[in-house]
Short mmCIF file of C-alpha atoms in Angstrom, two decimals:
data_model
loop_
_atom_site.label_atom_id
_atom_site.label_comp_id
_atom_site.label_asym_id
_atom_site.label_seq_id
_atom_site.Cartn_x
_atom_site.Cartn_y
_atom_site.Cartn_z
CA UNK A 1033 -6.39 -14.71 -10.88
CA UNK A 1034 -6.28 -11.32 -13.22
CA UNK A 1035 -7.95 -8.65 -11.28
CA UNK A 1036 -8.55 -5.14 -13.28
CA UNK A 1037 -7.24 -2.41 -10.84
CA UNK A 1038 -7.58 1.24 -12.55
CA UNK A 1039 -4.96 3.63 -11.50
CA UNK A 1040 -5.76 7.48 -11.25
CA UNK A 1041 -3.54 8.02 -13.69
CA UNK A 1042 -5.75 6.45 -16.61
CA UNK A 1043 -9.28 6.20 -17.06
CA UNK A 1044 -11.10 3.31 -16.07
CA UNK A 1045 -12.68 2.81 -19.21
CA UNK A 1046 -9.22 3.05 -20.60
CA UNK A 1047 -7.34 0.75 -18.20
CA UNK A 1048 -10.41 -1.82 -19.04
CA UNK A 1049 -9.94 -1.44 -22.68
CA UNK A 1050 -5.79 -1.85 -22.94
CA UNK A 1051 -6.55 -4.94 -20.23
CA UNK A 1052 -9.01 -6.58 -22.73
CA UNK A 1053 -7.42 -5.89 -26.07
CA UNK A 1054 -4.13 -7.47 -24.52
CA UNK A 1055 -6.08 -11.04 -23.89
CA UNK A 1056 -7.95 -10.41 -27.41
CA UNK A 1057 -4.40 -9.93 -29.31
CA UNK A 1058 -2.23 -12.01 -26.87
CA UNK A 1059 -2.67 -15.28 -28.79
CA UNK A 1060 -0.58 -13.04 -32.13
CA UNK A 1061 2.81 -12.81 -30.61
CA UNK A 1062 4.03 -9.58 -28.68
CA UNK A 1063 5.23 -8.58 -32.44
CA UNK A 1064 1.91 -7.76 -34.06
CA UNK A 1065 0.12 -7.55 -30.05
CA UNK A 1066 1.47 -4.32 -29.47
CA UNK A 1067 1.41 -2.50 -31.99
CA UNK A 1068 -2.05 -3.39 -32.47
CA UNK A 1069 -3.30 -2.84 -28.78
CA UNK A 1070 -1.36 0.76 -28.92
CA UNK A 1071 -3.32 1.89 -31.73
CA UNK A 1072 -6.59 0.79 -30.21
CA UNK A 1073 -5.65 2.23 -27.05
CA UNK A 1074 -4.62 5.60 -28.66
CA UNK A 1075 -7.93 5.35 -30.51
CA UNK A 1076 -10.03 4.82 -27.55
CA UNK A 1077 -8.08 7.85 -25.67
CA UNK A 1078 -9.39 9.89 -28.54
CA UNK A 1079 -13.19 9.20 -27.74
CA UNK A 1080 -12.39 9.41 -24.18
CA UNK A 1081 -11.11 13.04 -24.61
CA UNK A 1082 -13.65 13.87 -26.76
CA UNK A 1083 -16.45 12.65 -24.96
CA UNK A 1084 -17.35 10.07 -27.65
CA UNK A 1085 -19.02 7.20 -25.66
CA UNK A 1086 -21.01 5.47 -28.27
CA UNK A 1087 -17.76 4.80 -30.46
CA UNK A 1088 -15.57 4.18 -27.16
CA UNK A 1089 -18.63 1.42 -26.45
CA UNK A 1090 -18.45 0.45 -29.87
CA UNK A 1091 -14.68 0.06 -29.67
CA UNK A 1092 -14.71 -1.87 -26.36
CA UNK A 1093 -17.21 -4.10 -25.99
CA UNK A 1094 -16.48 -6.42 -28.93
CA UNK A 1095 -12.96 -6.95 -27.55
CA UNK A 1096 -14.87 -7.33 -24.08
CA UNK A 1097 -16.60 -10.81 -25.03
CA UNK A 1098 -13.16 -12.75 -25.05
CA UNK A 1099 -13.04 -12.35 -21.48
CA UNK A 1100 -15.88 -14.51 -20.52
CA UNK A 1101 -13.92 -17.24 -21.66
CA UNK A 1102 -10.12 -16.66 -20.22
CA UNK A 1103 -10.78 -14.60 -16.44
CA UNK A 1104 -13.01 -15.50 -13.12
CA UNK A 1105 -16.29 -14.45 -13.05
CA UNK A 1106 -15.30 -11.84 -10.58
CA UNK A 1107 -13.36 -10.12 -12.97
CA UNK A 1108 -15.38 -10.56 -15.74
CA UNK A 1109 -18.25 -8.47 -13.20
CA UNK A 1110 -15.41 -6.21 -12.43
CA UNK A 1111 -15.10 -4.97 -16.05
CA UNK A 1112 -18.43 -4.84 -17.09
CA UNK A 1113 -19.31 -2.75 -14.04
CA UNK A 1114 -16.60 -0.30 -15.52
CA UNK A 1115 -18.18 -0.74 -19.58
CA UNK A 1116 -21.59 -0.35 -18.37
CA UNK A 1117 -21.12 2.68 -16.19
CA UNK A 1118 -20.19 4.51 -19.82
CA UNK A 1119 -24.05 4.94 -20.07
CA UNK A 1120 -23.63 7.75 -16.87
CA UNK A 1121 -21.45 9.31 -18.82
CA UNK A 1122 -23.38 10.73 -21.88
CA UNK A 1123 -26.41 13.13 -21.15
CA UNK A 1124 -27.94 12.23 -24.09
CA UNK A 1125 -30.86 9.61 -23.32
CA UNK A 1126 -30.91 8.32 -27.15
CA UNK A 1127 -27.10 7.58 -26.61
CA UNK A 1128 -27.63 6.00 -23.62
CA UNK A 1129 -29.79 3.84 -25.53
CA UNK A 1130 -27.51 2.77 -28.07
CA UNK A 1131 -24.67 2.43 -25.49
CA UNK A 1132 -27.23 -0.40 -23.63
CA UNK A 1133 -28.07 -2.02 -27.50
CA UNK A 1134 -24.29 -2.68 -28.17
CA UNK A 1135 -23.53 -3.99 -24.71
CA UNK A 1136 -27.14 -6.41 -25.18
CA UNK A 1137 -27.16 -5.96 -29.06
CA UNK A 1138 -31.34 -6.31 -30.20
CA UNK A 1139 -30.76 -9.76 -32.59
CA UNK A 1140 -31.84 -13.01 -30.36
CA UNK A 1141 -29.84 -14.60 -27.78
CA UNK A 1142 -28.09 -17.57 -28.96
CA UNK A 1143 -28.64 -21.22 -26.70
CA UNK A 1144 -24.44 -21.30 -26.99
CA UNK A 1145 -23.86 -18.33 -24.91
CA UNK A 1146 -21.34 -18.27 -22.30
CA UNK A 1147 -21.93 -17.71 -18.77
CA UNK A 1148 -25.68 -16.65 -18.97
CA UNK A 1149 -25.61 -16.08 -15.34
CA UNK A 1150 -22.82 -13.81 -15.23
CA UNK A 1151 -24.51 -11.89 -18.26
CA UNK A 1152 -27.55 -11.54 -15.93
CA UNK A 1153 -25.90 -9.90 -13.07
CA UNK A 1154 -24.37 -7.74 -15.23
CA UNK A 1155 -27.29 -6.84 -16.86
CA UNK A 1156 -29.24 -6.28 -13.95
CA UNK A 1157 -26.66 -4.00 -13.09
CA UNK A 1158 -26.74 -2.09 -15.88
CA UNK A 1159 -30.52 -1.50 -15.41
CA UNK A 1160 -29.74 -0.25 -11.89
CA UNK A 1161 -27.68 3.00 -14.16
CA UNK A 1162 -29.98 3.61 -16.44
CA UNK A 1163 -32.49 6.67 -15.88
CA UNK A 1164 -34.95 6.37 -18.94
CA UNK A 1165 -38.29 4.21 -18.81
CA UNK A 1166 -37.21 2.98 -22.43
CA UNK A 1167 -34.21 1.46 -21.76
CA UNK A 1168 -35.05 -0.30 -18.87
CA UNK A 1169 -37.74 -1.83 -20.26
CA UNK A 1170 -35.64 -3.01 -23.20
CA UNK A 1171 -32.94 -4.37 -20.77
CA UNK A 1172 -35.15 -6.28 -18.23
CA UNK A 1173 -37.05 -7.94 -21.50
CA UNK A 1174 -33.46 -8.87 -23.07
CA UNK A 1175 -32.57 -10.13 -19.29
CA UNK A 1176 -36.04 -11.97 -19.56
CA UNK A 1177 -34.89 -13.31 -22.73
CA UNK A 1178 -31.22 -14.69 -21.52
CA UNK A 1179 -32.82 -15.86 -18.65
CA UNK A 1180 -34.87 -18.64 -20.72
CA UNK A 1181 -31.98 -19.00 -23.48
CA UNK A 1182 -29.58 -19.63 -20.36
CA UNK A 1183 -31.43 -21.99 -18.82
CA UNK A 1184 -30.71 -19.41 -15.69
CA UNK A 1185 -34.82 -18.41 -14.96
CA UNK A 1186 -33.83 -18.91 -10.97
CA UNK A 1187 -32.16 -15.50 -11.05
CA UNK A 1188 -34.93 -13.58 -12.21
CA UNK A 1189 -37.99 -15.25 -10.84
CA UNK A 1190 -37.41 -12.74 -7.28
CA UNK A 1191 -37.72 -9.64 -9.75
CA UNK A 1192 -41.77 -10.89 -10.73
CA UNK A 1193 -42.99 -9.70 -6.95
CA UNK A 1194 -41.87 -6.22 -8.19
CA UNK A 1195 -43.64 -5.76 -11.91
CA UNK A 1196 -46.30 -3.93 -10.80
CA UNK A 1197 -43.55 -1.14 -9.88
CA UNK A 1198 -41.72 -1.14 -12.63
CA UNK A 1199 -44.72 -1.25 -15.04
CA UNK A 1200 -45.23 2.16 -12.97
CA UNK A 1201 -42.00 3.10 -13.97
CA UNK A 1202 -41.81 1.38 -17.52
CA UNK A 1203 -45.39 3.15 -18.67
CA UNK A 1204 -45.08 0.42 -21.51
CA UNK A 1205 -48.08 -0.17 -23.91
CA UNK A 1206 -50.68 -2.68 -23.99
CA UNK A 1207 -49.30 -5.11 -26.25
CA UNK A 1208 -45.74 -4.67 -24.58
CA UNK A 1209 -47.95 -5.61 -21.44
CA UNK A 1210 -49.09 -8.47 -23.25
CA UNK A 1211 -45.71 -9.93 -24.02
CA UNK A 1212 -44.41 -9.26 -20.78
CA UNK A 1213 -47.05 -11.49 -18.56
CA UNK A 1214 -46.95 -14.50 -21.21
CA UNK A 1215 -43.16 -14.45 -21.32
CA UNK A 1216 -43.59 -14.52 -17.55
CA UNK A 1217 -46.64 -16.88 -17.07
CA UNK A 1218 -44.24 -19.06 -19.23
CA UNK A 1219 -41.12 -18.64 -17.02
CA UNK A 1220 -42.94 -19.68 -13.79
CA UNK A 1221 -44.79 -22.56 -15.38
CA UNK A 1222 -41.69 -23.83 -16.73
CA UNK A 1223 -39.74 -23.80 -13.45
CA UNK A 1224 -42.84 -24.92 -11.47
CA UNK A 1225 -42.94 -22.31 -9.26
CA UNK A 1226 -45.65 -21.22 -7.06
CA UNK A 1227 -49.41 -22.08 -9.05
CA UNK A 1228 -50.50 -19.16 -7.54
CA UNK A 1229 -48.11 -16.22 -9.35
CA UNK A 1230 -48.66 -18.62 -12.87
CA UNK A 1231 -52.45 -17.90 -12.81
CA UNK A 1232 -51.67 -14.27 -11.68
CA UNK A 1233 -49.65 -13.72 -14.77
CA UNK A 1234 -51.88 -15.71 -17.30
CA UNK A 1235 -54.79 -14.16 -16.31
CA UNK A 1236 -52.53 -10.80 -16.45
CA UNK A 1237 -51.84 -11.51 -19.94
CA UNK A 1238 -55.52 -12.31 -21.29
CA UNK A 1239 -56.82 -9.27 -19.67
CA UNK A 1240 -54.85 -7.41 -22.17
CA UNK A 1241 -57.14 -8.38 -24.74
CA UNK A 1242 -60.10 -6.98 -23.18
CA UNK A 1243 -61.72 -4.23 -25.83
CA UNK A 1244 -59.71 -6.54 -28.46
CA UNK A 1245 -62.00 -7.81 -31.56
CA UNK A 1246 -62.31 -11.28 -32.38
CA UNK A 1247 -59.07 -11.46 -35.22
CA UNK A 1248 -56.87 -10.70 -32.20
CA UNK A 1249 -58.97 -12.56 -29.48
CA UNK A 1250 -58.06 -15.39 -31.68
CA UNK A 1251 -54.57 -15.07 -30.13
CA UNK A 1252 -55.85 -15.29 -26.71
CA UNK A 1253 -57.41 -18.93 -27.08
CA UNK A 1254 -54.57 -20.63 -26.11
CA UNK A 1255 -53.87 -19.00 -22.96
CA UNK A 1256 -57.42 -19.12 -21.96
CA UNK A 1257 -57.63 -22.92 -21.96
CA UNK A 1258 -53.94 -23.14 -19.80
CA UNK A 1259 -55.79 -20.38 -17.43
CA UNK A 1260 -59.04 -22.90 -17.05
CA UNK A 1261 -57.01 -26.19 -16.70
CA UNK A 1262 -54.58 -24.11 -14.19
CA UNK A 1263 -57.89 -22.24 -12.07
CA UNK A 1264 -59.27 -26.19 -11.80
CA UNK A 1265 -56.50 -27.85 -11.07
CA UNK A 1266 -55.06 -25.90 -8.38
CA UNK A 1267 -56.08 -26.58 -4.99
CA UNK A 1268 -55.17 -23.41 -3.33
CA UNK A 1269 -57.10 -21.05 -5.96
CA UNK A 1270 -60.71 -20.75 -5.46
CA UNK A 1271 -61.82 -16.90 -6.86
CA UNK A 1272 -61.10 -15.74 -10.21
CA UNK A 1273 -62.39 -13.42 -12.94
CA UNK A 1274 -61.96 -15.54 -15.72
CA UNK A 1275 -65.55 -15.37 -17.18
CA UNK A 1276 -65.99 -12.02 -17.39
CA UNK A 1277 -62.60 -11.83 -19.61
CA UNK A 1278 -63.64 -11.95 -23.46
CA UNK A 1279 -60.81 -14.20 -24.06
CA UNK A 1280 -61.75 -16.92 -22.31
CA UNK A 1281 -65.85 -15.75 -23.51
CA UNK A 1282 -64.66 -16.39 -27.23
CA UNK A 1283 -64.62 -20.64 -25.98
CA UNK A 1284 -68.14 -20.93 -24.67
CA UNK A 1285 -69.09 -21.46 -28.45
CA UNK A 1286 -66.07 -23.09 -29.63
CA UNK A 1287 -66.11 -26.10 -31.23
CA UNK A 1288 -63.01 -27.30 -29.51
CA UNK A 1289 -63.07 -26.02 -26.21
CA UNK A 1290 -67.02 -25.04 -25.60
CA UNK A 1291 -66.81 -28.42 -23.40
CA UNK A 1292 -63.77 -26.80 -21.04
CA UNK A 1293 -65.40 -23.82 -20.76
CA UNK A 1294 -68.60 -25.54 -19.37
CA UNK A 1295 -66.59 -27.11 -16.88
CA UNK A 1296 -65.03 -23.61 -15.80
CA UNK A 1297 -68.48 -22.23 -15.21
CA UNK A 1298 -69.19 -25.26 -13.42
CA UNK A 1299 -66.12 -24.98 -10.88
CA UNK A 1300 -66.95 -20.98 -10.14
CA UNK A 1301 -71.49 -20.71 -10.52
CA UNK A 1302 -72.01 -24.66 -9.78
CA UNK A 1303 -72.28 -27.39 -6.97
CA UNK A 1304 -71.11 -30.92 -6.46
CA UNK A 1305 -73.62 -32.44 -8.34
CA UNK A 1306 -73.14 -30.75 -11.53
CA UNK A 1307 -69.42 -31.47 -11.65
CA UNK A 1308 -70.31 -35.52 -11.38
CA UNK A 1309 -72.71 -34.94 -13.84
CA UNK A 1310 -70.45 -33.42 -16.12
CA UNK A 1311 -67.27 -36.20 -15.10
CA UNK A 1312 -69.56 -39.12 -16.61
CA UNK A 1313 -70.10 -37.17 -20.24
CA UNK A 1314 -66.24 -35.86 -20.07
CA UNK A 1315 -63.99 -37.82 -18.34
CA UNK A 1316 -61.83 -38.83 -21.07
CA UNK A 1317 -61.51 -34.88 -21.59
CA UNK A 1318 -60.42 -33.83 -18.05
CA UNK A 1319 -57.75 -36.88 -18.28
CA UNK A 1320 -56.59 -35.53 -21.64
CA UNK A 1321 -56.08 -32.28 -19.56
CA UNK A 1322 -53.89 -33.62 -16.69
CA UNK A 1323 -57.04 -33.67 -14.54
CA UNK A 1324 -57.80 -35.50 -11.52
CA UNK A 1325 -60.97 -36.84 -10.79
CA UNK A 1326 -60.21 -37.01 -7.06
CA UNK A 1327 -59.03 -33.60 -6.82
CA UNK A 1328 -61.68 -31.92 -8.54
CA UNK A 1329 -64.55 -33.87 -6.34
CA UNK A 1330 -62.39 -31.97 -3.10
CA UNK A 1331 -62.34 -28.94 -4.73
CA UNK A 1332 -65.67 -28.65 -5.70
CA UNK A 1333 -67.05 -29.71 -2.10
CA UNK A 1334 -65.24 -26.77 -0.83
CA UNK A 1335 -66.98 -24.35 -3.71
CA UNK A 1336 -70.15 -25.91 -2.27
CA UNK A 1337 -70.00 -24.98 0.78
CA UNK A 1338 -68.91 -22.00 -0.19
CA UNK A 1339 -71.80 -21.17 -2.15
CA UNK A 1340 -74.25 -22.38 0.63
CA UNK A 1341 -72.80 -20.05 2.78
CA UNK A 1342 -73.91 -17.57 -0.16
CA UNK A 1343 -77.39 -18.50 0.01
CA UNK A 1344 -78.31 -15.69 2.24
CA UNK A 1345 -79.20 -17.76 5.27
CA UNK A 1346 -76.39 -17.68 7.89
CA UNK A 1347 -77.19 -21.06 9.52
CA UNK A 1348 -76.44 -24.20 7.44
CA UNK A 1349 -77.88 -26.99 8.81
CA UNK A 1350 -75.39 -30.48 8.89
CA UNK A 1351 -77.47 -32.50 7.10
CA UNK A 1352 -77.55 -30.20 3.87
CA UNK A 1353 -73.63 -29.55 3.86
CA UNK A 1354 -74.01 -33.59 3.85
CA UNK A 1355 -76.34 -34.13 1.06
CA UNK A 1356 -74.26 -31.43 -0.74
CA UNK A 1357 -70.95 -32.44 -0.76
CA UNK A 1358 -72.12 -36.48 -0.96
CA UNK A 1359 -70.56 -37.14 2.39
CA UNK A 1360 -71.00 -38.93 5.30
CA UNK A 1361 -72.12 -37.51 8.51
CA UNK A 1362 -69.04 -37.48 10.68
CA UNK A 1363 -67.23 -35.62 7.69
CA UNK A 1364 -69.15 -32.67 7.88
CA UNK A 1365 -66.88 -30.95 10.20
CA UNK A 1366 -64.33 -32.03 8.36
CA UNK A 1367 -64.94 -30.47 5.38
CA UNK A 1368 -65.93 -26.98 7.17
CA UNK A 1369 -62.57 -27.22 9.15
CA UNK A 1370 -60.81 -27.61 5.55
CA UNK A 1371 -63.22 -24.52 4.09
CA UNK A 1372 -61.82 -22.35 7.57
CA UNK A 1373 -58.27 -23.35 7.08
CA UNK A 1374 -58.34 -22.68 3.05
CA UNK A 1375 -60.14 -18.96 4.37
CA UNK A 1376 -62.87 -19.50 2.16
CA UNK A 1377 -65.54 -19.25 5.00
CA UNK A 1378 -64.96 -18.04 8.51
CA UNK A 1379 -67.90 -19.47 10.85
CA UNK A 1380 -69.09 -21.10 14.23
CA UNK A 1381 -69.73 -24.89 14.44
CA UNK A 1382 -72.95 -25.51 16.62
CA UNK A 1383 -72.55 -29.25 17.57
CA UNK A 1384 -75.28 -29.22 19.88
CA UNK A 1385 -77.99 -27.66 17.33
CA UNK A 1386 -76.10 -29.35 14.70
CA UNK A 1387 -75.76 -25.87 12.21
CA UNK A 1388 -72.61 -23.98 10.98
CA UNK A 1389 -72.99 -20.38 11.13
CA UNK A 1390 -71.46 -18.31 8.80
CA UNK A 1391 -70.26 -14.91 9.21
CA UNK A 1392 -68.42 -14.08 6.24
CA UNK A 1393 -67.63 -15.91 3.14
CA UNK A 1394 -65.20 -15.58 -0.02
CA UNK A 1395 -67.22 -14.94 -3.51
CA UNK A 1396 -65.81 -17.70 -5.82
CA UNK A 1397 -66.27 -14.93 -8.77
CA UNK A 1398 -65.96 -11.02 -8.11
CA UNK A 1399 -67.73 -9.39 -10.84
CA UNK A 1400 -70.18 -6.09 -11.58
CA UNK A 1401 -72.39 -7.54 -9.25
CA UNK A 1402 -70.07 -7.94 -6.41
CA UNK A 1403 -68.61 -4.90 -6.70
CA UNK A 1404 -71.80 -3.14 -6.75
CA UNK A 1405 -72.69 -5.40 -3.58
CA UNK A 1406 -69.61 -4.19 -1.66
CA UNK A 1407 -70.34 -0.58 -2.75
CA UNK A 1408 -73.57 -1.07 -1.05
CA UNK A 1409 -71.98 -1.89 1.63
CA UNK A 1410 -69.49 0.80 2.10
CA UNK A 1411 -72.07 3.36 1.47
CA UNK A 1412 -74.01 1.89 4.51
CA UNK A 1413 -71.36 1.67 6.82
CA UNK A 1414 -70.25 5.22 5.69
CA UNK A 1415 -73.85 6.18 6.66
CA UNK A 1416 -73.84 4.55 10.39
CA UNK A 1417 -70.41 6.04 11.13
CA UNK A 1418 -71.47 9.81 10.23
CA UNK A 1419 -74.41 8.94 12.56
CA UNK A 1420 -72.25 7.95 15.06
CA UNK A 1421 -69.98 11.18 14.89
CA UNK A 1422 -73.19 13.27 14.82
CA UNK A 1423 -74.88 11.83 18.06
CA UNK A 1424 -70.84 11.75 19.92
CA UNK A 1425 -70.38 15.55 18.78
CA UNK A 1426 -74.51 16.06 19.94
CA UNK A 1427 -73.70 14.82 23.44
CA UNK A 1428 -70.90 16.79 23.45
CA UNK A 1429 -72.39 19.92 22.90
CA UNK A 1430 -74.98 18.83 25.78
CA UNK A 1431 -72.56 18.07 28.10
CA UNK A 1432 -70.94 21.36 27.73
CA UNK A 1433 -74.06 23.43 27.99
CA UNK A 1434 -74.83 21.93 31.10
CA UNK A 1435 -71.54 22.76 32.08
CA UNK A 1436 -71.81 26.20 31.13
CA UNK A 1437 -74.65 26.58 33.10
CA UNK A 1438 -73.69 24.69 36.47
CA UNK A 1439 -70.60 27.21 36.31
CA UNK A 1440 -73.26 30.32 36.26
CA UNK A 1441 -75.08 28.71 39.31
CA UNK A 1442 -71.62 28.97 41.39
CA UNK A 1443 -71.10 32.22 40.38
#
């Protein structure tokens, strides 16, 4: 194995370039080799002196690729590590920039590409040295881009728990944003990865067209109906925002998908009854979607419960959770043991009085309304605290008075 060792007589940069031009001309013949890798070598010296980065990059990296082909993956880390440091040495953020666009050159990724994993960690790397918003952003979308050309999406699944940081950090725009969460929705649906981070990212990338008019909610549609199918088919999501999102609005009077949407506002305003109701006009349609019959019926019997545990009254007597969910009576506890364990209610069972009471529930849709509900709240308990500081710091003062004036009596 070759291994790149820079001495401190030589630049690394340097010692990387005569290593790689030597493997680039070695197939020639020493004859027309050396001569050739001295005056490339003399060349890059020049830039290196001069502090001409760009055209040292520009000199380097095309002699560079030939290495993925003819050393370990090691080295070929080894010598990028050295290439892609060049962008520390310019202070000159628009060079830095076109340093990082000839080491990941702009036109599309090619399916032939060699080693797309090694590429990866490289150009992860490289994002680790770079200092502008710009440039990161452009390498984590090419990396995004590899990572689906590659075939290599494993590798840069971990980075999705930290976008909300770097979209801190990026400062992107909104249709930037917009690409970003379907490339990503896209990424995790394709590699089945957890339902839950899909729907986070599709419903990421249709809120981007919220304020949008109806030419580029037109884009949207698409995405809205994978967002409904995904919301009712998976049995570990029960809240969502979906119908207060215009994009997925625009299909309540579309002639395609107006049916899908109905079942949407079934699965988050509806019970039981109105899903079977729907299931005998549409079952042809939820098949056509990958839909389960089965697994909808579960689902829904948990949103029913849920919602009678919204009805105001805290007590929910057996036989209604019964009639409800179309059970039979010895499944009732069942059912509320499954809506505890899937957090959507948390409550007492009274066997002997034959009621479930309720102390908190989870609001299948969290909208104006809930918002302005939990606001109430807030303000309320807000309200009872202060009163509680007042009458502490009262009895306080009381205590010390009295205090005071037992201390006077001694005297």
């Amino acid at each position: 194995m070759t291994t790149v060792v820079p001495t401190s007589e030589e630049d690394p940069a340097l010692s990387v370039f005569r290593f790689v031009s030597d493997l680039s001309w070695s197939d020639a013949g020493p004859d027309v080799a050396e001569p050739q890798v001295s005056r490339l070598c003399l060349e890059a010296e020049e830039f290196i002196a001069t502090g001409k980065w760009l055209e040292l990059a520009n000199l380097i990296v095309p002699s560079a690729e030939v290495i993925f082909s003819k050393v370990s993956d090691k080295d070929v880390e080894s010598i990028f590590t050295i290439i892609c440091n060049l962008v520390t040495k310019t202070e000159n953020p628009d060079e830095a920039m076109e340093i990082v666009k000839v080491i990941i050159p702009e036109k599309p990724i090619q399916p032939q590409i060699e080693k797309p994993a090694v590429r990866l960690k490289i150009w992860i790397n490289l994002y680790n040295l770079l200092e502008t918003p710009a440039s990161r952003f452009y390498v984590y979308n090419k990396a995004l881009e590899l990572s689906v050309v590659g075939k290599v999406t494993e590798y840069i699944i971990p980075s999705f728990k930290k976008i909300d940081s770097f979209l801190k950090d990026w400062k992107i725009g909104i249709p930037e944003q917009r690409e970003l969460f379907l490339t990503i929705s896209n990424i995790l649906k394709e590699n089945k990865s957890n339902a839950k981070d899909y729907f986070k990212f599709l419903t990421n990338y249709l809120a981007t067209f919220n304020g949008e008019d109806a030419n580029v909610l037109e884009k949207a549609k698409e995405g809205a109906v994978r967002a409904i199918v995904e919301f009712v088919k998976a049995l570990d999501i029960f809240q969502c925002d979906l119908l207060d999102m215009p994009a997925v609005g625009q299909l309540e009077k579309d002639a395609e998908y107006s049916s899908l949407y109905k079942l949407l506002k079934i699965f988050l305003t509806q019970r039981l009854d109105a899903y079977l109701e729907y299931y005998s006009a549409n079952s042809a349609l939820l098949k056509s979607y990958g839909l389960v019959h089965e697994e909808c019926v579960a689902k829904m019997r948990l949103l029913s419960l849920v919602d009678l545990s919204s009805d105001g009254s805290a007590q929910i007597p057996y036989e209604l959770i019964k009639d409800t969910l179309q059970i039979n009576a010895d499944e009732v506890e069942l059912w509320v043991v499954k809506a505890i364990t899937a957090k959507l209610i948390v409550c007492k069972i009274d066997q002997m009085n034959q009621v479930v009471i309720v102390s908190h529930h989870t609001d299948r849709v969290f909208s104006q309304h809930q918002w302005q509900t939990l606001r109430t709240k807030l303000v309320t308990w807000r309200g009872n605290i202060a009163n509680v500081i007042s009458t502490i710091e009262a009895n306080k003062i009381t205590e010390d008075g009295s205090q005071a004036a037992q201390g006077l009596v001694v005297r």
